Short mmCIF file of C-alpha atoms in Angstrom, two decimals:
data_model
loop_
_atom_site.label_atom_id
_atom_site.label_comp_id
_atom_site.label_asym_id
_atom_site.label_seq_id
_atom_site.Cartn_x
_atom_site.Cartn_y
_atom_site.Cartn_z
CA UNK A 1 27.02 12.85 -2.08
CA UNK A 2 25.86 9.01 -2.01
CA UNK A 3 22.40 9.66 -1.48
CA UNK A 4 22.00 12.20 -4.93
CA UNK A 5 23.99 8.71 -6.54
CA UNK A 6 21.35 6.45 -5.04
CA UNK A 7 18.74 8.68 -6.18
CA UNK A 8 20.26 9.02 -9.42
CA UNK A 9 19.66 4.76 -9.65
CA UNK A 10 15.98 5.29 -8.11
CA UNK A 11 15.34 7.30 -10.72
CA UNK A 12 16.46 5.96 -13.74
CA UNK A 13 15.34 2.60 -12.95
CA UNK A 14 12.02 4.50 -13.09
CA UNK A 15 12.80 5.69 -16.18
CA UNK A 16 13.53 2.62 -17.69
CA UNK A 17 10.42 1.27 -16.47
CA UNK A 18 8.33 3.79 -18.20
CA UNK A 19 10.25 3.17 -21.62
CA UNK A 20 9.44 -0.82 -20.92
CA UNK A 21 5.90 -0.43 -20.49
CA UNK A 22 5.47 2.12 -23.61
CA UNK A 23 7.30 -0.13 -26.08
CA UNK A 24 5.26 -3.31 -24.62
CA UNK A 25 2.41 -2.28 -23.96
CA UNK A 26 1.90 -4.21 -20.61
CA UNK A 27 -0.67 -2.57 -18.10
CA UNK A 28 1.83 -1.95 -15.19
CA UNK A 29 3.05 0.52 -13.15
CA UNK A 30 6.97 1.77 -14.25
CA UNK A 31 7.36 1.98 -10.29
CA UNK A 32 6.63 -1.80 -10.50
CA UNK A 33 8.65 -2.39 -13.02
CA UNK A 34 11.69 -0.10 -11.61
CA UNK A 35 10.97 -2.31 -8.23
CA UNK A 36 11.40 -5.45 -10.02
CA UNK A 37 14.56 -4.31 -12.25
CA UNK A 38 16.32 -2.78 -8.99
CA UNK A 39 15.50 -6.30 -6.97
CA UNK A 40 16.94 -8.04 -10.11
CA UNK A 41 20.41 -5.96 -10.37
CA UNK A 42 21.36 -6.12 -6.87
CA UNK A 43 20.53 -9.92 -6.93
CA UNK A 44 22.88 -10.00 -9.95
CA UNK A 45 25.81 -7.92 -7.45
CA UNK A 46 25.16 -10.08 -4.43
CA UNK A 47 24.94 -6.89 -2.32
CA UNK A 48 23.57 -3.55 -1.59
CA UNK A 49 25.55 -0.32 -2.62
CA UNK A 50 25.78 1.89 -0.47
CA UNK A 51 25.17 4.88 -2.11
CA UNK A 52 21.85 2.93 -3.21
CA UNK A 53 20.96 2.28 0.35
CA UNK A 54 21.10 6.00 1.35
CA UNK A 55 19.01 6.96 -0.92
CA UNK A 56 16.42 3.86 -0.33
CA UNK A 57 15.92 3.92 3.33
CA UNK A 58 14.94 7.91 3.64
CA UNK A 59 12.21 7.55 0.90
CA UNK A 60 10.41 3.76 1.94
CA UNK A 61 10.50 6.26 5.39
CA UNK A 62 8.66 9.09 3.94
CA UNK A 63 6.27 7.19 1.90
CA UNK A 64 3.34 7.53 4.65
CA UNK A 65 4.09 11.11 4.06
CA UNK A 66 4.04 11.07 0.00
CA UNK A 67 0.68 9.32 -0.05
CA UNK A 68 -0.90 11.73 2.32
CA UNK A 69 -2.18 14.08 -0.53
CA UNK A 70 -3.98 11.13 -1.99
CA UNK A 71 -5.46 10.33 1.81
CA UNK A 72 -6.94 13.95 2.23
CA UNK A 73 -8.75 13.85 -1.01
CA UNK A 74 -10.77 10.67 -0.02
CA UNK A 75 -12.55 13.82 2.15
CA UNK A 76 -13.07 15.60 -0.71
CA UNK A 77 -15.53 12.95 -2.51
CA UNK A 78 -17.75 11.79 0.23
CA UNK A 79 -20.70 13.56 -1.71
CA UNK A 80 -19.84 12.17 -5.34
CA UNK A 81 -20.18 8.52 -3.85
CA UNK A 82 -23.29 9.18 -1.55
CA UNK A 83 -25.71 6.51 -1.66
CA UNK A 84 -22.47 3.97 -2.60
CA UNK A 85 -20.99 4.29 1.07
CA UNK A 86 -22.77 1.53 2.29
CA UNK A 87 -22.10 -1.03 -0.18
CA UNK A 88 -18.17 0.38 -0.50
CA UNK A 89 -17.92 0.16 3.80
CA UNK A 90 -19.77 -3.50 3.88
CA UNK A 91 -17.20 -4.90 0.42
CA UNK A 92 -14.09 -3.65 2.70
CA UNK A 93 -15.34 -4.77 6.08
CA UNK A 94 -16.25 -8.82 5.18
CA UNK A 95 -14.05 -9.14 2.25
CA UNK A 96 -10.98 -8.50 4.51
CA UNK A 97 -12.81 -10.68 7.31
CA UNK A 98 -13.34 -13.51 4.26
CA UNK A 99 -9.44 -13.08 3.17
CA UNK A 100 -8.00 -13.02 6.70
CA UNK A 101 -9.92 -16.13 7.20
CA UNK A 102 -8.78 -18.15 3.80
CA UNK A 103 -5.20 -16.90 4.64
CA UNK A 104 -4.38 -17.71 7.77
CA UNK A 105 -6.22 -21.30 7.34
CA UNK A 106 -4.64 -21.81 3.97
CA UNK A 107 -0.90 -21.06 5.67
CA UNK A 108 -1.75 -23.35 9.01
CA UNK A 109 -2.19 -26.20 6.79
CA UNK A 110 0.70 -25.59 4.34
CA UNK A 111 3.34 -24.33 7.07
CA UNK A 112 2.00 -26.41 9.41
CA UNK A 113 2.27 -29.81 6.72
CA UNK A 114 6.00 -28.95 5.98
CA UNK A 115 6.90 -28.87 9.48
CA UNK A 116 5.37 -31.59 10.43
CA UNK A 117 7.77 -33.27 7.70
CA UNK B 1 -8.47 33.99 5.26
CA UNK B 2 -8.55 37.05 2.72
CA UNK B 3 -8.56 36.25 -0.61
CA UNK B 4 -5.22 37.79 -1.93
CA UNK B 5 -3.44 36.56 0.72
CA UNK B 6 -4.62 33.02 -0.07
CA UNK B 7 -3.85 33.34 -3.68
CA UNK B 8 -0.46 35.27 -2.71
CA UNK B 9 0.52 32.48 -0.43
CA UNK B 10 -0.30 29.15 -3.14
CA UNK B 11 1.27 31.17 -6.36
CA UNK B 12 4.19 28.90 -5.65
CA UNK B 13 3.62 24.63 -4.72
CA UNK B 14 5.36 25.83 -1.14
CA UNK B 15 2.53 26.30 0.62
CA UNK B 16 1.02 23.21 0.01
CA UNK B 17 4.00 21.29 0.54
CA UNK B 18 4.59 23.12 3.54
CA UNK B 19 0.98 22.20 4.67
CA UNK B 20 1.51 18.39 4.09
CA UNK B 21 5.03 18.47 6.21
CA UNK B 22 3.46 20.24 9.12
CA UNK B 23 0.20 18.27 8.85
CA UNK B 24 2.57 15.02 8.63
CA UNK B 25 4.58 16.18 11.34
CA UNK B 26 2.04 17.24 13.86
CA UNK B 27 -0.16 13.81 13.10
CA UNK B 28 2.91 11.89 14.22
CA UNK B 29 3.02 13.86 17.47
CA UNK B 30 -0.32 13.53 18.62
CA UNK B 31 0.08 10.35 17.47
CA UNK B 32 3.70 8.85 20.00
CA UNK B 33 0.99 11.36 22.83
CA UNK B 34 -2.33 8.91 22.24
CA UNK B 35 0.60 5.93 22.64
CA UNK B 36 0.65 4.85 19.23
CA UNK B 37 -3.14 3.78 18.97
CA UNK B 38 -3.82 1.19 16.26
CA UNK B 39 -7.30 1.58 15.43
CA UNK B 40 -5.94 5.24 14.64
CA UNK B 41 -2.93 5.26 12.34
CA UNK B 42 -0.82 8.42 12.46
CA UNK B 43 -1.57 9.08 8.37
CA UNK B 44 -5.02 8.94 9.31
CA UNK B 45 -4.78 11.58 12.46
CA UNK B 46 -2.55 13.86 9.66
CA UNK B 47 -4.86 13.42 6.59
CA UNK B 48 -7.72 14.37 8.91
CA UNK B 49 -5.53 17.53 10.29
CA UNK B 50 -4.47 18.34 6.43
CA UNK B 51 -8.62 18.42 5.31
CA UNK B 52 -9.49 20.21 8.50
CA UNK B 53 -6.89 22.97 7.40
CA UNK B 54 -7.81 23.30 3.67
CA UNK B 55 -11.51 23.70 4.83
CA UNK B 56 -10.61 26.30 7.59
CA UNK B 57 -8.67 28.34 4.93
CA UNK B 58 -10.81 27.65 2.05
CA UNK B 59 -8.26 26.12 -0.28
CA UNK B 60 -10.25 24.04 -2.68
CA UNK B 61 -8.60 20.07 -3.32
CA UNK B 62 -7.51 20.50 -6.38
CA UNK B 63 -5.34 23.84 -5.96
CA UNK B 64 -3.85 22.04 -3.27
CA UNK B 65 -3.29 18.59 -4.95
CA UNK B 66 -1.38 20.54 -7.60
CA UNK B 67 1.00 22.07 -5.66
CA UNK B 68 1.45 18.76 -3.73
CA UNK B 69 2.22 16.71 -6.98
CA UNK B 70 6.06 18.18 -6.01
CA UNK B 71 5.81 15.59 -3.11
CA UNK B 72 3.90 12.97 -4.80
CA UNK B 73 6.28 12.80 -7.67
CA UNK B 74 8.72 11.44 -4.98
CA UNK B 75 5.96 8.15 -4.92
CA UNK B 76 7.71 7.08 -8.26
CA UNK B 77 11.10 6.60 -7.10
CA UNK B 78 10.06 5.50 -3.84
CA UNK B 79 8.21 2.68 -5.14
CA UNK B 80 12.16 1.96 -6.92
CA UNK B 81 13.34 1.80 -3.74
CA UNK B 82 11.47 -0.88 -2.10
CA UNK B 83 13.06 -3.38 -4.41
CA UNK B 84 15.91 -3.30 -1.94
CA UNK B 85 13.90 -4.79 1.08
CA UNK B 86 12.75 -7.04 -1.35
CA UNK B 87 16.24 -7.96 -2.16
CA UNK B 88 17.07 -8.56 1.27
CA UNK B 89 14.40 -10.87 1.80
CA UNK B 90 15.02 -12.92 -0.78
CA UNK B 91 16.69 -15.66 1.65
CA UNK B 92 12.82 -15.66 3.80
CA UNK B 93 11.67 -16.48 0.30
CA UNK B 94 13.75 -19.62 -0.46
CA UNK B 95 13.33 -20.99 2.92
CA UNK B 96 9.53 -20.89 2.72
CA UNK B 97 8.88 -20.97 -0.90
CA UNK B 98 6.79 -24.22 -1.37
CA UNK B 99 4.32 -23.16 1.07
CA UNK B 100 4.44 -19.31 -0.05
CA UNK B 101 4.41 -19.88 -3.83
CA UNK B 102 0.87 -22.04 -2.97
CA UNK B 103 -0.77 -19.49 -0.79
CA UNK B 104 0.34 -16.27 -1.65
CA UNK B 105 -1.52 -16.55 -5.36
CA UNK B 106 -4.70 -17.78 -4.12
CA UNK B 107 -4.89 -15.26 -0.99
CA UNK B 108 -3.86 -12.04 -2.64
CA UNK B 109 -6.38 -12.86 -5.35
CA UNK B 110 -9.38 -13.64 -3.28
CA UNK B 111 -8.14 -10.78 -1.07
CA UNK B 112 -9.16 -8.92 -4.54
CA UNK B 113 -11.84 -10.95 -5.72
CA UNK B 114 -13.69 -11.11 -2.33
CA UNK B 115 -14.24 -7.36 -1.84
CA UNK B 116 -15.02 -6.72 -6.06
CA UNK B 117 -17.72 -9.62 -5.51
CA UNK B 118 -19.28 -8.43 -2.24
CA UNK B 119 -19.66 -4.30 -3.75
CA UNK B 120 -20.20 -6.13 -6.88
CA UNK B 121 -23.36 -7.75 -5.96
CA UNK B 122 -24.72 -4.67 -4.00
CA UNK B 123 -24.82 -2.90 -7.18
CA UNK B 124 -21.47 -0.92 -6.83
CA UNK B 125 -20.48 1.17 -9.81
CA UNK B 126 -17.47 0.08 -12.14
CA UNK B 127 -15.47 2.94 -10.96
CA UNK B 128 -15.84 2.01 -7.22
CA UNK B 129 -15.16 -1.38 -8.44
CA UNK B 130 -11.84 -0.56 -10.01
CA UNK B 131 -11.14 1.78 -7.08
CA UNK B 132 -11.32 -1.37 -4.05
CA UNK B 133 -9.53 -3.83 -6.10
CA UNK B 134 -6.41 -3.09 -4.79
CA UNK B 135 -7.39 -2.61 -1.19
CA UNK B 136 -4.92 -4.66 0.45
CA UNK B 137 -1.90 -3.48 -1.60
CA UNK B 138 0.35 -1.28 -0.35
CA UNK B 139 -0.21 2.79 -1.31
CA UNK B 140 2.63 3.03 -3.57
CA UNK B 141 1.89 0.32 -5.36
CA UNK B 142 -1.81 -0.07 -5.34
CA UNK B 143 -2.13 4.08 -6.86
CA UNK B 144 -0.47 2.60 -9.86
CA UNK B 145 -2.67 -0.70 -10.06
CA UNK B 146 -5.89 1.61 -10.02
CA UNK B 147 -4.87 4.02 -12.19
CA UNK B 148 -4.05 1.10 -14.47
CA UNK B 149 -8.05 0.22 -14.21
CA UNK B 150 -9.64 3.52 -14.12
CA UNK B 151 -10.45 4.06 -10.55
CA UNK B 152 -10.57 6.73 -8.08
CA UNK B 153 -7.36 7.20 -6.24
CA UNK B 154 -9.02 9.14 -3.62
CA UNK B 155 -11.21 6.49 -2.65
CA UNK B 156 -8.91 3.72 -3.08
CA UNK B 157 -6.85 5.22 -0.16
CA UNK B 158 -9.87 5.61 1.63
CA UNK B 159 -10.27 1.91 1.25
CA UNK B 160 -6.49 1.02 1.75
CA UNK B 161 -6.82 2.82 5.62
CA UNK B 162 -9.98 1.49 6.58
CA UNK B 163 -8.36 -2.28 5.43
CA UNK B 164 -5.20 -1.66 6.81
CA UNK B 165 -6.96 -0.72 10.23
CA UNK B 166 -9.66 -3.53 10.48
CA UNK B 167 -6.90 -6.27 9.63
CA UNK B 168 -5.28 -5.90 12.68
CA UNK B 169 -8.55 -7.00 15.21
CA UNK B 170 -9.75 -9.41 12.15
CA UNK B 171 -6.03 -11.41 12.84
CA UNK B 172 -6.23 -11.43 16.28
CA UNK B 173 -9.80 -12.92 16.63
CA UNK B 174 -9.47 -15.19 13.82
CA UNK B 175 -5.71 -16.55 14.62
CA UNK B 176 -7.59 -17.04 18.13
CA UNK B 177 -10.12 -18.88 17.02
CA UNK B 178 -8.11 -21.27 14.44
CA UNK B 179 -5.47 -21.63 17.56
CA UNK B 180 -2.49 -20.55 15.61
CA UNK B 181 0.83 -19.18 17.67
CA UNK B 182 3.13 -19.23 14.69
CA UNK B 183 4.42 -15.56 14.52
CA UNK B 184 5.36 -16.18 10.62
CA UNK B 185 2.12 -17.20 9.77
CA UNK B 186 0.41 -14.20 11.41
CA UNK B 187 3.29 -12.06 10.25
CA UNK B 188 2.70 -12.99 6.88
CA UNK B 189 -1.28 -12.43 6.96
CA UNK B 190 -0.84 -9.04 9.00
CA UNK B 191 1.37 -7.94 5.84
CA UNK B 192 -0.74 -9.74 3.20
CA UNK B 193 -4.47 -7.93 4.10
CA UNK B 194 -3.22 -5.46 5.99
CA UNK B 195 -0.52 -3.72 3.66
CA UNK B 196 1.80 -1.25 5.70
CA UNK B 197 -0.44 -0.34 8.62
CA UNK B 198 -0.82 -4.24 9.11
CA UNK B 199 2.98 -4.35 8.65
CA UNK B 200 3.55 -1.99 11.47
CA UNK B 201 1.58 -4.08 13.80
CA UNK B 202 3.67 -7.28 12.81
CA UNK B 203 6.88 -4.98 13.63
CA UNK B 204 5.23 -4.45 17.14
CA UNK B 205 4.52 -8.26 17.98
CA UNK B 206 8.14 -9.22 16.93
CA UNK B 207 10.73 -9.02 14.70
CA UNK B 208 9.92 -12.24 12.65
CA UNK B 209 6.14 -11.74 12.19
CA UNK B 210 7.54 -7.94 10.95
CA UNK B 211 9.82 -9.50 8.40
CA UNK B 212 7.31 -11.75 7.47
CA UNK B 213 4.57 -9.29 7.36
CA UNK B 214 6.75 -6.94 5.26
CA UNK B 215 7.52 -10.11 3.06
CA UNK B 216 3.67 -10.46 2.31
CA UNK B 217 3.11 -6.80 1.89
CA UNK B 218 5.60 -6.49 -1.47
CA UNK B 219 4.94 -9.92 -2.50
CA UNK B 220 1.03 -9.73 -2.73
CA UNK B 221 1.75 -5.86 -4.00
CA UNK B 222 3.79 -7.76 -6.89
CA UNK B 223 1.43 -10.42 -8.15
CA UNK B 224 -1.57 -7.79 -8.04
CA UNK B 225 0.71 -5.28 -9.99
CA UNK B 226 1.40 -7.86 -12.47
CA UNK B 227 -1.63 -9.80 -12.62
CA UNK B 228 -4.64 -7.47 -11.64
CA UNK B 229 -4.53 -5.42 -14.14
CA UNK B 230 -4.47 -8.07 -17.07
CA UNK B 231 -6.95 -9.95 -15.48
CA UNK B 232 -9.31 -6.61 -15.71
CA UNK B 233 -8.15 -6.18 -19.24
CA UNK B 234 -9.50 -9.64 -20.00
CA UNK B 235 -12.90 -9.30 -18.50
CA UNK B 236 -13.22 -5.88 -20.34
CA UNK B 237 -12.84 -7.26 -23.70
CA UNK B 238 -14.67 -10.23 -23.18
CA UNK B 239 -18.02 -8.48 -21.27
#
C-alpha cells in the first residue's frame, strides 16, 4: 500500500508542525509548516518517493472538494454581515484591480530588464 | 423532510459527507455541460447546490459542518502535500529568482494591504478585516492564515471565490492595456491574485503560464503564511 505510506509522511509532517509551532510559539499554520518541512526533505533526497507521490497527487486533487464545507457556510452569514456587504464587495473588487495592476507592471519591468541583459 | 428521519439520517457524519461528494460531484458535471465557464467555477456551482440542499431539507450549518469536519480534517495533510509541487518547481525558482525574490514580496503584500486599506477606510469591522486579508491565498492555506488572526472562515472563502473569479478578466484587460505577451509574466500574476481558480485559467492558456501561475500561487501562499500573521501581531500590540 504506497499511498497509506505516503499518507503516513503527510501526516506526520503535520504532526511535527503542530509540535513546532506549540514549543515556539510562532503564529503559523502546522499545514505551513508540514509544507515547508516536506519541500525541505525531498530537496535534501534529490527526488520524489513514490509512495509520497501517491499519496500527494489524490489529495492537492480533492482539495476543491475539502474546502467546499467552508464555501457553503459563506451562505449561511449573509445576514450577520448585512450593512458590511458593500464595503467587503468594493475592498475585493479594486484591491484585486490595484494588485493585478502593481503586479503585472512591477514583473514587465523586472523580467523584461533581465532579458533585455 | 420529517423530523426523525432527518435526525435518523445525520446521527452518523455520513450523511453530510455523503452530501458534500454528491454536491461536489454533480457541480463538476453541470460544470464540463456549461463548457467549463470561468466566471462560474465548478466549487462555486457545488457550494451553491450543497446550501440549496441543506435549506430544502432543513439541516441547519452547523449540524452539517460537524459531520463534514471528517472531510475537512483531510485540509491538514493536504496542505503537507503541496510541498511536493513546490519541490518540483524549485528549478522555475532559480532560473527567475532575481526578478521573483523583488516582486513577489511587494505584490503579495499590497495584494493584502490594498483590500485591508480599501474595507478599512469604509469603516469595515476588525473581524471582516482579518477575514479579507488573505484573499488571494490559496484555500488551504489562507483558512489557516485567518484563523491565525481571528477572522471568519466563512467569509474569507466567500472572498477567496469572488477574487479568484474577477482576476481572470482584471489580467486580461490590464495585460492588454500594458501590452504584455509574456505567458510567464501573466502566468505568474494569474497564480499570484488569483490563487487556484486563477491557476486553472493559466493551465488553460498554456503550460508555462500554468507552471508559473501555480509557482505564484504557493509562493505568495508562503510569504503571507509566514509574514501576515506577525505583521497583524505587531499592529495589535502596538494600536
Amino acid at each position: 500500500m504506497p499511498a497509506l505510506n505516503g499518507l503516513l509522511w503527510l501526516i506526520s509532517y503535520w504532526l511535527i508542525g503542530e509540535v513546532v509551532i506549540h514549543f515556539s510559539g510562532l503564529p503559523f499554520s502546522s499545514g505551513v509548516v508540514g509544507m515547508l518541512l516536506l519541500c525541505a526533505t525531498l530537496g535534501v533526497l534529490g527526488r520524489v518517493p513514490s509512495s509520497l507521490a501517491a499519496a500527494a497527487q489524490p489529495l492537492i486533487a480533492l482539495l476543491a472538494m475539502l474546502i467546499m464545507p467552508g464555501v457553503v457556510g459563506v451562505f449561511f452569514i449573509l445576514d450577520e454581515l448585512a450593512g458590511q456587504w458593500f464595503a467587503i464587495i468594493i475592498a475585493l473588487l479594486l484591491g484585486t484591480l490595484l494588485s493585478v495592476i502593481t503586479t503585472l507592471w512591477l514583473l514587465q519591468r523586472l523580467i523584461g530588464r533581465s532579458d533585455a541583459h | 423532510m420529517p423530523t426523525d428521519m432527518l435526525s435518523t439520517l445525520t446521527a452518523t457524519p455520513l450523511f453530510a459527507v455523503g452530501l458534500t461528494l454528491a454536491a461536489y460531484l454533480l457541480g463538476n458535471l453541470l460544470f464540463k455541460r456549461l463548457r467549463n465557464p470561468s466566471w462560474l467555477p465548478a466549487i462555486l456551482i457545488a457550494a451553491l447546490l450543497l446550501a440549496a440542499a441543506l435549506v430544502a431539507i432543513g439541516l441547519p450549518y452547523s449540524i452539517y459542518q460537524q459531520g463534514a469536519s471528517w472531510l475537512t480534517i483531510l485540509l491538514g495533510p493536504a496542505t503537507v502535500a503541496l510541498g511536493m509541487p513546490l519541490y518540483q518547481q524549485l528549478p522555475r525558482i532559480r532560473e527567475l529568482w532575481q526578478p521573483l525574490t523583488l516582486c513577489l514580496p511587494i505584490a503579495a503584500a499590497l495584494a493584502a494591504c490594498y483590500a485591508i486599506g480599501i474595507a478599512w477606510l469604509m469603516g469595515a469591522s476588525p473581524t471582516i478585516l482579518a477575514s479579507l486579508a488573505a484573499k488571494s491565498v490559496t484555500a488551504p492555506i489562507a483558512i489557516g492564515i485567518t484563523e491565525q488572526l481571528g477572522g471568519n472562515v466563512a467569509l474569507l472563502m466567500g472572498a477567496l471565490l469572488v477574487t479568484g473569479v474577477v482576476t481572470i478578466p482584471f489580467v486580461s484587460v490590464v495585460a492588454r492595456l500594458l501590452k504584455i505577451n509574456d505567458e510567464r509574466i501573466i502566468g505568474f500574476a494569474l497564480g499570484l491574485n488569483g490563487h487556484a481558480i486563477g491557476t486553472v485559467r493559466a493551465f488553460e492558456l498554456s503550460p508555462t503560464a500554468g507552471a508559473f501561475a501555480s509557482l505564484g500561487m504557493s509562493l505568495t501562499g508562503i510569504f503571507t503564511a509566514l509574514l501576515l500573521p506577525l505583521a497583524w501581531r505587531l499592529i495589535g500590540t502596538v494600536s
